[in-house]
Amino acid sequence: MATISGIWTSPARKSGRSVEHERRRAIAGEGLEGCAHANPPRREVLFVSREHLDSVDVEPGAIRENLTVEGADVQQWPIGQRVRAGEAVFEITMVCDPCHRMDELRDGLRAERDGKRGMLARIVESGEITVGDTVELL
């Protein structure tokens, strides 16, 4: 069973920082409450697999994901897939390709994250998400 193991927001664009939360509200058409990186409508939330982070020795939140998922390979979720996490429902909109910012964390990380950066989504139904919530494919 897949679960949310981390919830993250960026306090400002290009801040290079992620703030960890125990719970956060997902707001349709906006993104996670207080996150400056949301870019509606297709890039409201970034899902990343905890196992992919572990495979390249990167701490959760470091690559500025919004939702860290443990127990599922988010890269396998097809475009259009609906996902429930907590009270919120998301629709996967696109693959998130690794950008040059990955190499700011560690030289070569961009290449290591190729095919494992995560999946972007829009929020279909607003609601609260809490660490430990089940992630369900709809």
Tab-separated table of N, CA, C and O in Angstrom:
chain	number	residue	atom	x	y	z
A	1	MET	N	0.831	-1.171	0.000
A	1	MET	CA	0.000	0.000	0.000
A	1	MET	C	0.890	1.254	0.000
A	1	MET	O	1.812	1.370	0.791
A	2	ALA	N	0.608	2.168	-0.901
A	2	ALA	CA	1.377	3.407	-1.005
A	2	ALA	C	0.837	4.437	-0.013
A	2	ALA	O	-0.365	4.509	0.236
A	3	THR	N	1.763	5.230	0.541
A	3	THR	CA	1.386	6.276	1.483
A	3	THR	C	2.168	7.562	1.216
A	3	THR	O	3.231	7.534	0.591
A	4	ILE	N	1.632	8.657	1.728
A	4	ILE	CA	2.338	9.930	1.680
A	4	ILE	C	3.346	9.933	2.829
A	4	ILE	O	2.972	9.826	3.991
A	5	SER	N	4.638	10.042	2.492
A	5	SER	CA	5.667	10.049	3.539
A	5	SER	C	6.273	11.442	3.737
A	5	SER	O	7.054	11.642	4.665
A	6	GLY	N	5.916	12.381	2.867
A	6	GLY	CA	6.409	13.742	3.027
A	6	GLY	C	5.527	14.731	2.282
A	6	GLY	O	5.014	14.417	1.209
A	7	ILE	N	5.348	15.907	2.876
A	7	ILE	CA	4.583	16.997	2.253
A	7	ILE	C	5.479	18.230	2.302
A	7	ILE	O	5.977	18.596	3.380
A	8	TRP	N	5.658	18.878	1.151
A	8	TRP	CA	6.631	19.956	1.023
A	8	TRP	C	6.045	21.134	0.248
A	8	TRP	O	5.289	20.942	-0.699
A	9	THR	N	6.442	22.333	0.628
A	9	THR	CA	6.120	23.528	-0.150
A	9	THR	C	7.390	24.367	-0.289
A	9	THR	O	8.317	24.258	0.519
A	10	SER	N	7.401	25.199	-1.316
A	10	SER	CA	8.492	26.156	-1.517
A	10	SER	C	7.984	27.533	-1.109
A	10	SER	O	6.948	27.973	-1.615
A	11	PRO	N	8.696	28.223	-0.212
A	11	PRO	CA	8.213	29.507	0.280
A	11	PRO	C	8.268	30.634	-0.745
A	11	PRO	O	7.519	31.599	-0.643
A	12	ALA	N	9.148	30.500	-1.739
A	12	ALA	CA	9.269	31.526	-2.779
A	12	ALA	C	9.860	30.890	-4.025
A	12	ALA	O	10.592	29.903	-3.948
A	13	ARG	N	9.530	31.446	-5.174
A	13	ARG	CA	10.108	30.942	-6.421
A	13	ARG	C	11.624	31.111	-6.386
A	13	ARG	O	12.138	32.103	-5.892
A	14	LYS	N	12.315	30.090	-6.877
A	14	LYS	CA	13.776	30.070	-6.964
A	14	LYS	C	14.452	30.215	-5.603
A	14	LYS	O	15.597	30.626	-5.524
A	15	SER	N	13.747	29.866	-4.536
A	15	SER	CA	14.337	29.949	-3.193
A	15	SER	C	15.327	28.812	-2.955
A	15	SER	O	16.199	28.924	-2.102
A	16	GLY	N	15.138	27.693	-3.684
A	16	GLY	CA	15.992	26.538	-3.466
A	16	GLY	C	15.689	25.826	-2.167
A	16	GLY	O	16.434	24.955	-1.738
A	17	ARG	N	14.581	26.191	-1.524
A	17	ARG	CA	14.233	25.617	-0.233
A	17	ARG	C	12.892	24.902	-0.302
A	17	ARG	O	12.015	25.288	-1.067
A	18	SER	N	12.756	23.902	0.543
A	18	SER	CA	11.481	23.230	0.743
A	18	SER	C	11.171	23.236	2.226
A	18	SER	O	12.056	23.018	3.048
A	19	VAL	N	9.913	23.500	2.553
A	19	VAL	CA	9.452	23.502	3.937
A	19	VAL	C	8.606	22.250	4.139
A	19	VAL	O	7.687	21.983	3.362
A	20	GLU	N	8.923	21.490	5.178
A	20	GLU	CA	8.205	20.244	5.457
A	20	GLU	C	6.964	20.534	6.298
A	20	GLU	O	6.974	21.390	7.180
A	21	HIS	N	5.894	19.784	6.000
A	21	HIS	CA	4.641	19.946	6.723
A	21	HIS	C	4.104	18.572	7.127
A	21	HIS	O	4.306	17.589	6.425
A	22	GLU	N	3.371	18.530	8.211
A	22	GLU	CA	2.675	17.319	8.649
A	22	GLU	C	1.369	17.175	7.878
A	22	GLU	O	0.924	16.073	7.594
A	23	ARG	N	0.770	18.305	7.513
A	23	ARG	CA	-0.467	18.311	6.720
A	23	ARG	C	-0.524	19.608	5.929
A	23	ARG	O	0.067	20.604	6.312
A	24	ARG	N	-1.269	19.550	4.832
A	24	ARG	CA	-1.416	20.730	3.976
A	24	ARG	C	-2.698	20.591	3.196
A	24	ARG	O	-3.143	19.482	2.878
A	25	ARG	N	-3.279	21.715	2.825
A	25	ARG	CA	-4.488	21.716	2.001
A	25	ARG	C	-4.086	21.805	0.535
A	25	ARG	O	-3.288	22.657	0.146
A	26	ALA	N	-4.651	20.918	-0.274
A	26	ALA	CA	-4.502	20.973	-1.733
A	26	ALA	C	-5.684	21.764	-2.271
A	26	ALA	O	-6.830	21.447	-1.960
A	27	ILE	N	-5.407	22.797	-3.050
A	27	ILE	CA	-6.449	23.708	-3.526
A	27	ILE	C	-6.521	23.636	-5.049
A	27	ILE	O	-5.552	23.973	-5.741
A	28	ALA	N	-7.672	23.189	-5.564
A	28	ALA	CA	-7.860	23.058	-7.016
A	28	ALA	C	-7.604	24.401	-7.695
A	28	ALA	O	-8.071	25.444	-7.235
A	29	GLY	N	-6.829	24.353	-8.772
A	29	GLY	CA	-6.514	25.556	-9.533
A	29	GLY	C	-5.385	26.375	-8.945
A	29	GLY	O	-4.990	27.387	-9.518
A	30	GLU	N	-4.819	25.931	-7.809
A	30	GLU	CA	-3.745	26.694	-7.159
A	30	GLU	C	-2.518	25.853	-6.832
A	30	GLU	O	-1.403	26.277	-7.059
A	31	GLY	N	-2.709	24.688	-6.218
A	31	GLY	CA	-1.597	23.877	-5.740
A	31	GLY	C	-1.704	23.679	-4.247
A	31	GLY	O	-2.764	23.879	-3.659
A	32	LEU	N	-0.607	23.304	-3.606
A	32	LEU	CA	-0.626	23.140	-2.157
A	32	LEU	C	-0.605	24.517	-1.514
A	32	LEU	O	0.110	25.419	-1.953
A	33	GLU	N	-1.388	24.660	-0.466
A	33	GLU	CA	-1.486	25.914	0.275
A	33	GLU	C	-0.089	26.443	0.620
A	33	GLU	O	0.730	25.725	1.205
A	34	GLY	N	0.188	27.676	0.197
A	34	GLY	CA	1.452	28.328	0.531
A	34	GLY	C	2.633	27.963	-0.330
A	34	GLY	O	3.748	28.398	-0.056
A	35	CYS	N	2.448	27.200	-1.400
A	35	CYS	CA	3.567	26.812	-2.259
A	35	CYS	C	3.705	27.782	-3.429
A	35	CYS	O	2.776	27.955	-4.218
A	36	ALA	N	4.873	28.372	-3.545
A	36	ALA	CA	5.128	29.352	-4.604
A	36	ALA	C	5.476	28.708	-5.940
A	36	ALA	O	5.532	29.404	-6.951
A	37	HIS	N	5.710	27.406	-5.973
A	37	HIS	CA	6.116	26.753	-7.226
A	37	HIS	C	4.971	26.262	-8.094
A	37	HIS	O	5.191	25.855	-9.226
A	38	ALA	N	3.758	26.265	-7.563
A	38	ALA	CA	2.626	25.784	-8.356
A	38	ALA	C	2.488	26.638	-9.619
A	38	ALA	O	2.676	27.853	-9.587
A	39	ASN	N	2.199	25.966	-10.732
A	39	ASN	CA	2.044	26.648	-12.009
A	39	ASN	C	0.820	26.050	-12.708
A	39	ASN	O	0.954	25.229	-13.611
A	40	PRO	N	-0.383	26.454	-12.256
A	40	PRO	CA	-1.618	25.897	-12.808
A	40	PRO	C	-1.722	26.141	-14.302
A	40	PRO	O	-1.136	27.093	-14.797
A	41	PRO	N	-2.419	25.319	-15.050
A	41	PRO	CA	-3.224	24.229	-14.528
A	41	PRO	C	-2.519	22.878	-14.516
A	41	PRO	O	-2.960	21.974	-13.819
A	42	ARG	N	-1.431	22.691	-15.252
A	42	ARG	CA	-0.854	21.354	-15.379
A	42	ARG	C	0.233	21.039	-14.353
A	42	ARG	O	0.589	19.893	-14.161
A	43	ARG	N	0.783	22.053	-13.701
A	43	ARG	CA	1.921	21.843	-12.810
A	43	ARG	C	1.607	22.320	-11.394
A	43	ARG	O	2.349	23.097	-10.821
A	44	GLU	N	0.508	21.844	-10.833
A	44	GLU	CA	0.105	22.292	-9.499
A	44	GLU	C	0.835	21.546	-8.387
A	44	GLU	O	1.133	22.124	-7.350
A	45	VAL	N	1.113	20.250	-8.605
A	45	VAL	CA	1.717	19.405	-7.568
A	45	VAL	C	2.687	18.424	-8.227
A	45	VAL	O	2.404	17.881	-9.293
A	46	LEU	N	3.830	18.198	-7.567
A	46	LEU	CA	4.808	17.219	-8.041
A	46	LEU	C	4.854	16.039	-7.070
A	46	LEU	O	5.146	16.204	-5.885
A	47	PHE	N	4.550	14.846	-7.593
A	47	PHE	CA	4.659	13.580	-6.849
A	47	PHE	C	6.017	12.955	-7.158
A	47	PHE	O	6.415	12.889	-8.324
A	48	VAL	N	6.704	12.462	-6.124
A	48	VAL	CA	7.988	11.776	-6.300
A	48	VAL	C	7.981	10.508	-5.446
A	48	VAL	O	7.455	10.514	-4.326
A	49	SER	N	8.581	9.449	-5.958
A	49	SER	CA	8.691	8.183	-5.215
A	49	SER	C	9.857	8.236	-4.236
A	49	SER	O	10.984	8.580	-4.619
A	50	ARG	N	9.601	7.889	-2.989
A	50	ARG	CA	10.644	7.844	-1.960
A	50	ARG	C	11.755	6.875	-2.376
A	50	ARG	O	12.943	7.137	-2.190
A	51	GLU	N	11.362	5.764	-2.969
A	51	GLU	CA	12.345	4.760	-3.380
A	51	GLU	C	13.300	5.313	-4.437
A	51	GLU	O	14.489	4.966	-4.445
A	52	HIS	N	12.820	6.184	-5.326
A	52	HIS	CA	13.694	6.803	-6.326
A	52	HIS	C	14.679	7.763	-5.665
A	52	HIS	O	15.840	7.839	-6.071
A	53	LEU	N	14.218	8.495	-4.658
A	53	LEU	CA	15.125	9.386	-3.921
A	53	LEU	C	16.208	8.568	-3.216
A	53	LEU	O	17.394	8.906	-3.282
A	54	ASP	N	15.790	7.496	-2.556
A	54	ASP	CA	16.745	6.643	-1.850
A	54	ASP	C	17.780	6.048	-2.798
A	54	ASP	O	18.955	5.924	-2.435
A	55	SER	N	17.360	5.701	-4.022
A	55	SER	CA	18.262	5.046	-4.982
A	55	SER	C	19.405	5.957	-5.432
A	55	SER	O	20.433	5.468	-5.902
A	56	VAL	N	19.238	7.271	-5.289
A	56	VAL	CA	20.303	8.222	-5.662
A	56	VAL	C	20.802	8.995	-4.440
A	56	VAL	O	21.470	10.018	-4.567
A	57	ASP	N	20.468	8.488	-3.241
A	57	ASP	CA	20.938	9.051	-1.978
A	57	ASP	C	20.604	10.544	-1.845
A	57	ASP	O	21.467	11.368	-1.553
A	58	VAL	N	19.322	10.866	-2.073
A	58	VAL	CA	18.834	12.244	-1.944
A	58	VAL	C	17.738	12.258	-0.883
A	58	VAL	O	16.847	11.407	-0.882
A	59	GLU	N	17.816	13.211	0.013
A	59	GLU	CA	16.824	13.338	1.086
A	59	GLU	C	15.477	13.814	0.534
A	59	GLU	O	15.452	14.653	-0.388
A	60	PRO	N	14.381	13.325	1.076
A	60	PRO	CA	13.069	13.841	0.670
A	60	PRO	C	13.006	15.354	0.850
A	60	PRO	O	13.540	15.902	1.814
A	61	GLY	N	12.372	16.019	-0.117
A	61	GLY	CA	12.235	17.467	-0.109
A	61	GLY	C	13.355	18.200	-0.822
A	61	GLY	O	13.190	19.343	-1.236
A	62	ALA	N	14.497	17.547	-0.989
A	62	ALA	CA	15.658	18.215	-1.581
A	62	ALA	C	15.451	18.601	-3.042
A	62	ALA	O	15.989	19.608	-3.501
A	63	ILE	N	14.655	17.802	-3.768
A	63	ILE	CA	14.445	18.130	-5.186
A	63	ILE	C	13.153	18.922	-5.382
A	63	ILE	O	12.658	19.065	-6.480
A	64	ARG	N	12.631	19.434	-4.271
A	64	ARG	CA	11.473	20.331	-4.251
A	64	ARG	C	10.189	19.692	-4.745
A	64	ARG	O	9.354	20.342	-5.365
A	65	GLU	N	10.021	18.413	-4.433
A	65	GLU	CA	8.737	17.779	-4.691
A	65	GLU	C	7.721	18.299	-3.692
A	65	GLU	O	8.099	18.869	-2.669
A	66	ASN	N	6.448	18.085	-3.987
A	66	ASN	CA	5.389	18.457	-3.045
A	66	ASN	C	4.952	17.266	-2.210
A	66	ASN	O	4.726	17.409	-1.009
A	67	LEU	N	4.808	16.118	-2.858
A	67	LEU	CA	4.330	14.928	-2.160
A	67	LEU	C	5.300	13.781	-2.411
A	67	LEU	O	5.499	13.363	-3.557
A	68	THR	N	5.896	13.286	-1.334
A	68	THR	CA	6.771	12.124	-1.416
A	68	THR	C	5.909	10.905	-1.139
A	68	THR	O	5.203	10.852	-0.129
A	69	VAL	N	5.945	9.951	-2.068
A	69	VAL	CA	5.107	8.750	-1.980
A	69	VAL	C	6.001	7.551	-1.708
A	69	VAL	O	6.975	7.313	-2.423
A	70	GLU	N	5.667	6.807	-0.680
A	70	GLU	CA	6.402	5.595	-0.349
A	70	GLU	C	5.558	4.385	-0.737
A	70	GLU	O	4.355	4.353	-0.472
A	71	GLY	N	6.190	3.420	-1.416
A	71	GLY	CA	5.490	2.187	-1.759
A	71	GLY	C	4.863	2.165	-3.134
A	71	GLY	O	4.096	1.255	-3.451
A	72	ALA	N	5.177	3.151	-3.984
A	72	ALA	CA	4.654	3.169	-5.361
A	72	ALA	C	5.651	3.867	-6.270
A	72	ALA	O	6.303	4.833	-5.864
A	73	ASP	N	5.751	3.371	-7.484
A	73	ASP	CA	6.578	4.008	-8.505
A	73	ASP	C	5.693	4.984	-9.271
A	73	ASP	O	4.947	4.591	-10.171
A	74	VAL	N	5.752	6.258	-8.907
A	74	VAL	CA	4.863	7.246	-9.528
A	74	VAL	C	5.118	7.385	-11.022
A	74	VAL	O	4.220	7.800	-11.756
A	75	GLN	N	6.307	7.021	-11.476
A	75	GLN	CA	6.620	7.112	-12.918
A	75	GLN	C	5.745	6.162	-13.745
A	75	GLN	O	5.612	6.344	-14.947
A	76	GLN	N	5.142	5.189	-13.086
A	76	GLN	CA	4.279	4.229	-13.784
A	76	GLN	C	2.847	4.730	-13.918
A	76	GLN	O	2.035	4.100	-14.587
A	77	TRP	N	2.529	5.843	-13.283
A	77	TRP	CA	1.177	6.386	-13.382
A	77	TRP	C	1.009	7.064	-14.734
A	77	TRP	O	1.764	7.982	-15.076
A	78	PRO	N	0.046	6.646	-15.533
A	78	PRO	CA	-0.129	7.240	-16.860
A	78	PRO	C	-0.742	8.643	-16.781
A	78	PRO	O	-1.435	8.986	-15.819
A	79	ILE	N	-0.476	9.431	-17.807
A	79	ILE	CA	-1.108	10.742	-17.946
A	79	ILE	C	-2.622	10.505	-17.924
A	79	ILE	O	-3.136	9.607	-18.584
A	80	GLY	N	-3.326	11.315	-17.153
A	80	GLY	CA	-4.776	11.172	-17.022
A	80	GLY	C	-5.207	10.336	-15.823
A	80	GLY	O	-6.383	10.364	-15.450
A	81	GLN	N	-4.266	9.593	-15.216
A	81	GLN	CA	-4.587	8.780	-14.039
A	81	GLN	C	-5.060	9.687	-12.904
A	81	GLN	O	-4.462	10.715	-12.634
A	82	ARG	N	-6.127	9.309	-12.248
A	82	ARG	CA	-6.596	10.046	-11.065
A	82	ARG	C	-6.086	9.329	-9.827
A	82	ARG	O	-6.044	8.092	-9.774
A	83	VAL	N	-5.692	10.137	-8.845
A	83	VAL	CA	-5.062	9.644	-7.629
A	83	VAL	C	-5.704	10.345	-6.437
A	83	VAL	O	-5.845	11.572	-6.443
A	84	ARG	N	-6.076	9.572	-5.421
A	84	ARG	CA	-6.578	10.168	-4.181
A	84	ARG	C	-5.485	10.056	-3.128
A	84	ARG	O	-4.901	8.995	-2.917
A	85	ALA	N	-5.236	11.186	-2.449
A	85	ALA	CA	-4.338	11.219	-1.297
A	85	ALA	C	-5.049	12.034	-0.236
A	85	ALA	O	-5.370	13.206	-0.466
A	86	GLY	N	-5.355	11.406	0.889
A	86	GLY	CA	-6.138	12.099	1.901
A	86	GLY	C	-7.501	12.451	1.341
A	86	GLY	O	-8.158	11.626	0.723
A	87	GLU	N	-7.908	13.702	1.528
A	87	GLU	CA	-9.215	14.157	1.029
A	87	GLU	C	-9.151	14.667	-0.410
A	87	GLU	O	-10.184	14.936	-1.008
A	88	ALA	N	-7.959	14.833	-0.957
A	88	ALA	CA	-7.790	15.461	-2.273
A	88	ALA	C	-7.707	14.431	-3.392
A	88	ALA	O	-7.251	13.301	-3.197
A	89	VAL	N	-8.152	14.858	-4.575
A	89	VAL	CA	-8.027	14.038	-5.782
A	89	VAL	C	-7.206	14.831	-6.802
A	89	VAL	O	-7.428	16.029	-7.012
A	90	PHE	N	-6.264	14.125	-7.433
A	90	PHE	CA	-5.348	14.712	-8.404
A	90	PHE	C	-5.502	13.998	-9.743
A	90	PHE	O	-5.924	12.847	-9.788
A	91	GLU	N	-5.111	14.675	-10.809
A	91	GLU	CA	-5.029	14.049	-12.129
A	91	GLU	C	-3.610	14.260	-12.647
A	91	GLU	O	-3.124	15.399	-12.719
A	92	ILE	N	-2.958	13.152	-12.986
A	92	ILE	CA	-1.587	13.226	-13.498
A	92	ILE	C	-1.631	13.904	-14.870
A	92	ILE	O	-2.389	13.498	-15.755
A	93	THR	N	-0.792	14.939	-15.037
A	93	THR	CA	-0.819	15.734	-16.267
A	93	THR	C	0.417	15.565	-17.144
A	93	THR	O	0.330	15.709	-18.355
A	94	MET	N	1.573	15.298	-16.525
A	94	MET	CA	2.787	15.182	-17.330
A	94	MET	C	3.957	14.642	-16.513
A	94	MET	O	3.957	14.714	-15.290
A	95	VAL	N	4.954	14.139	-17.225
A	95	VAL	CA	6.214	13.714	-16.623
A	95	VAL	C	6.996	14.982	-16.283
A	95	VAL	O	6.996	15.939	-17.057
A	96	CYS	N	7.656	14.980	-15.151
A	96	CYS	CA	8.528	16.095	-14.783
A	96	CYS	C	9.958	15.677	-15.097
A	96	CYS	O	10.512	14.794	-14.446
A	97	ASP	N	10.534	16.281	-16.106
A	97	ASP	CA	11.909	15.955	-16.485
A	97	ASP	C	12.888	16.668	-15.554
A	97	ASP	O	12.634	17.801	-15.128
A	98	PRO	N	14.013	16.023	-15.244
A	98	PRO	CA	15.005	16.665	-14.379
A	98	PRO	C	15.568	17.920	-15.060
A	98	PRO	O	15.827	17.914	-16.255
A	99	CYS	N	15.737	18.976	-14.284
A	99	CYS	CA	16.273	20.228	-14.830
A	99	CYS	C	17.678	20.474	-14.283
A	99	CYS	O	18.194	19.708	-13.467
A	100	HIS	N	18.281	21.565	-14.710
A	100	HIS	CA	19.645	21.913	-14.304
A	100	HIS	C	19.786	22.090	-12.787
A	100	HIS	O	20.866	21.951	-12.237
A	101	ARG	N	18.675	22.353	-12.105
A	101	ARG	CA	18.736	22.537	-10.646
A	101	ARG	C	19.163	21.250	-9.926
A	101	ARG	O	19.669	21.310	-8.807
A	102	MET	N	18.953	20.110	-10.553
A	102	MET	CA	19.389	18.850	-9.941
A	102	MET	C	20.903	18.862	-9.750
A	102	MET	O	21.408	18.422	-8.716
A	103	ASP	N	21.621	19.370	-10.748
A	103	ASP	CA	23.083	19.402	-10.654
A	103	ASP	C	23.583	20.441	-9.652
A	103	ASP	O	24.745	20.395	-9.241
A	104	GLU	N	22.706	21.372	-9.224
A	104	GLU	CA	23.076	22.302	-8.159
A	104	GLU	C	23.171	21.563	-6.823
A	104	GLU	O	23.927	21.968	-5.945
A	105	LEU	N	22.395	20.481	-6.682
A	105	LEU	CA	22.469	19.660	-5.472
A	105	LEU	C	23.715	18.780	-5.476
A	105	LEU	O	24.374	18.624	-4.457
A	106	ARG	N	23.993	18.190	-6.641
A	106	ARG	CA	25.156	17.308	-6.784
A	106	ARG	C	25.440	17.128	-8.268
A	106	ARG	O	24.525	16.833	-9.046
A	107	ASP	N	26.691	17.296	-8.666
A	107	ASP	CA	27.061	17.082	-10.064
A	107	ASP	C	26.644	15.691	-10.502
A	107	ASP	O	26.896	14.707	-9.806
A	108	GLY	N	25.966	15.630	-11.643
A	108	GLY	CA	25.534	14.361	-12.209
A	108	GLY	C	24.160	13.898	-11.749
A	108	GLY	O	23.635	12.921	-12.268
A	109	LEU	N	23.559	14.607	-10.789
A	109	LEU	CA	22.252	14.176	-10.281
A	109	LEU	C	21.167	14.278	-11.355
A	109	LEU	O	20.282	13.436	-11.409
A	110	ARG	N	21.272	15.258	-12.227
A	110	ARG	CA	20.272	15.395	-13.297
A	110	ARG	C	20.224	14.117	-14.133
A	110	ARG	O	19.153	13.582	-14.413
A	111	ALA	N	21.371	13.600	-14.500
A	111	ALA	CA	21.428	12.363	-15.291
A	111	ALA	C	20.936	11.169	-14.466
A	111	ALA	O	20.229	10.301	-14.996
A	112	GLU	N	21.269	11.136	-13.183
A	112	GLU	CA	20.831	10.045	-12.317
A	112	GLU	C	19.310	10.036	-12.145
A	112	GLU	O	18.711	8.983	-11.958
A	113	ARG	N	18.680	11.198	-12.182
A	113	ARG	CA	17.228	11.327	-11.984
A	113	ARG	C	16.448	11.150	-13.286
A	113	ARG	O	15.219	11.132	-13.264
A	114	ASP	N	17.132	11.008	-14.417
A	114	ASP	CA	16.445	10.850	-15.695
A	114	ASP	C	15.494	9.657	-15.632
A	114	ASP	O	15.882	8.562	-15.282
A	115	GLY	N	14.226	9.909	-15.926
A	115	GLY	CA	13.211	8.865	-15.860
A	115	GLY	C	12.710	8.580	-14.457
A	115	GLY	O	11.910	7.673	-14.252
A	116	LYS	N	13.199	9.362	-13.465
A	116	LYS	CA	12.802	9.141	-12.079
A	116	LYS	C	12.560	10.460	-11.353
A	116	LYS	O	12.641	10.525	-10.138
A	117	ARG	N	12.258	11.536	-12.059
A	117	ARG	CA	12.088	12.850	-11.431
A	117	ARG	C	10.745	12.976	-10.738
A	117	ARG	O	10.615	13.620	-9.713
A	118	GLY	N	9.709	12.372	-11.337
A	118	GLY	CA	8.386	12.443	-10.730
A	118	GLY	C	7.317	12.779	-11.748
A	118	GLY	O	7.586	12.934	-12.939
A	119	MET	N	6.090	12.897	-11.246
A	119	MET	CA	4.949	13.178	-12.118
A	119	MET	C	4.223	14.418	-11.596
A	119	MET	O	3.978	14.554	-10.393
A	120	LEU	N	3.880	15.289	-12.532
A	120	LEU	CA	3.131	16.498	-12.205
A	120	LEU	C	1.643	16.231	-12.299
A	120	LEU	O	1.205	15.367	-13.063
A	121	ALA	N	0.886	16.983	-11.526
A	121	ALA	CA	-0.558	16.763	-11.477
A	121	ALA	C	-1.286	18.077	-11.231
A	121	ALA	O	-0.716	19.040	-10.723
A	122	ARG	N	-2.553	18.055	-11.584
A	122	ARG	CA	-3.454	19.151	-11.212
A	122	ARG	C	-4.375	18.614	-10.126
A	122	ARG	O	-4.598	17.404	-10.022
A	123	ILE	N	-4.907	19.509	-9.331
A	123	ILE	CA	-5.816	19.130	-8.261
A	123	ILE	C	-7.235	19.186	-8.807
A	123	ILE	O	-7.677	20.228	-9.287
A	124	VAL	N	-7.927	18.048	-8.758
A	124	VAL	CA	-9.296	17.939	-9.262
A	124	VAL	C	-10.298	18.250	-8.147
A	124	VAL	O	-11.305	18.907	-8.382
A	125	GLU	N	-10.016	17.762	-6.951
A	125	GLU	CA	-10.870	18.012	-5.780
A	125	GLU	C	-9.989	18.477	-4.638
A	125	GLU	O	-9.055	17.778	-4.242
A	126	SER	N	-10.280	19.652	-4.105
A	126	SER	CA	-9.524	20.200	-2.979
A	126	SER	C	-9.732	19.346	-1.735
A	126	SER	O	-10.763	18.683	-1.592
A	127	GLY	N	-8.744	19.391	-0.843
A	127	GLY	CA	-8.873	18.681	0.426
A	127	GLY	C	-7.558	18.645	1.166
A	127	GLY	O	-6.508	18.991	0.626
A	128	GLU	N	-7.611	18.200	2.404
A	128	GLU	CA	-6.420	18.132	3.241
A	128	GLU	C	-5.673	16.820	3.021
A	128	GLU	O	-6.289	15.764	2.833
A	129	ILE	N	-4.348	16.926	3.063
A	129	ILE	CA	-3.455	15.761	2.945
A	129	ILE	C	-2.595	15.740	4.198
A	129	ILE	O	-2.102	16.788	4.619
A	130	THR	N	-2.404	14.558	4.754
A	130	THR	CA	-1.609	14.396	5.965
A	130	THR	C	-0.568	13.306	5.718
A	130	THR	O	-0.832	12.316	5.037
A	131	VAL	N	0.636	13.491	6.293
A	131	VAL	CA	1.649	12.447	6.226
A	131	VAL	C	1.041	11.171	6.790
A	131	VAL	O	0.388	11.185	7.830
A	132	GLY	N	1.221	10.064	6.065
A	132	GLY	CA	0.656	8.774	6.456
A	132	GLY	C	-0.603	8.422	5.705
A	132	GLY	O	-1.051	7.265	5.750
A	133	ASP	N	-1.192	9.404	4.991
A	133	ASP	CA	-2.398	9.113	4.199
A	133	ASP	C	-2.102	8.075	3.120
A	133	ASP	O	-1.014	8.063	2.530
A	134	THR	N	-3.075	7.244	2.842
A	134	THR	CA	-2.993	6.268	1.763
A	134	THR	C	-3.095	6.965	0.418
A	134	THR	O	-3.849	7.925	0.272
A	135	VAL	N	-2.349	6.458	-0.550
A	135	VAL	CA	-2.434	6.934	-1.934
A	135	VAL	C	-3.151	5.866	-2.722
A	135	VAL	O	-2.732	4.704	-2.744
A	136	GLU	N	-4.244	6.252	-3.368
A	136	GLU	CA	-5.102	5.294	-4.069
A	136	GLU	C	-5.279	5.725	-5.524
A	136	GLU	O	-5.614	6.869	-5.800
A	137	LEU	N	-5.046	4.792	-6.433
A	137	LEU	CA	-5.311	5.047	-7.847
A	137	LEU	C	-6.806	4.859	-8.084
A	137	LEU	O	-7.385	3.873	-7.649
A	138	LEU	N	-7.422	5.806	-8.762
A	138	LEU	CA	-8.870	5.751	-9.001
A	138	LEU	C	-9.191	5.270	-10.411
A	138	LEU	O	-8.390	5.342	-11.290
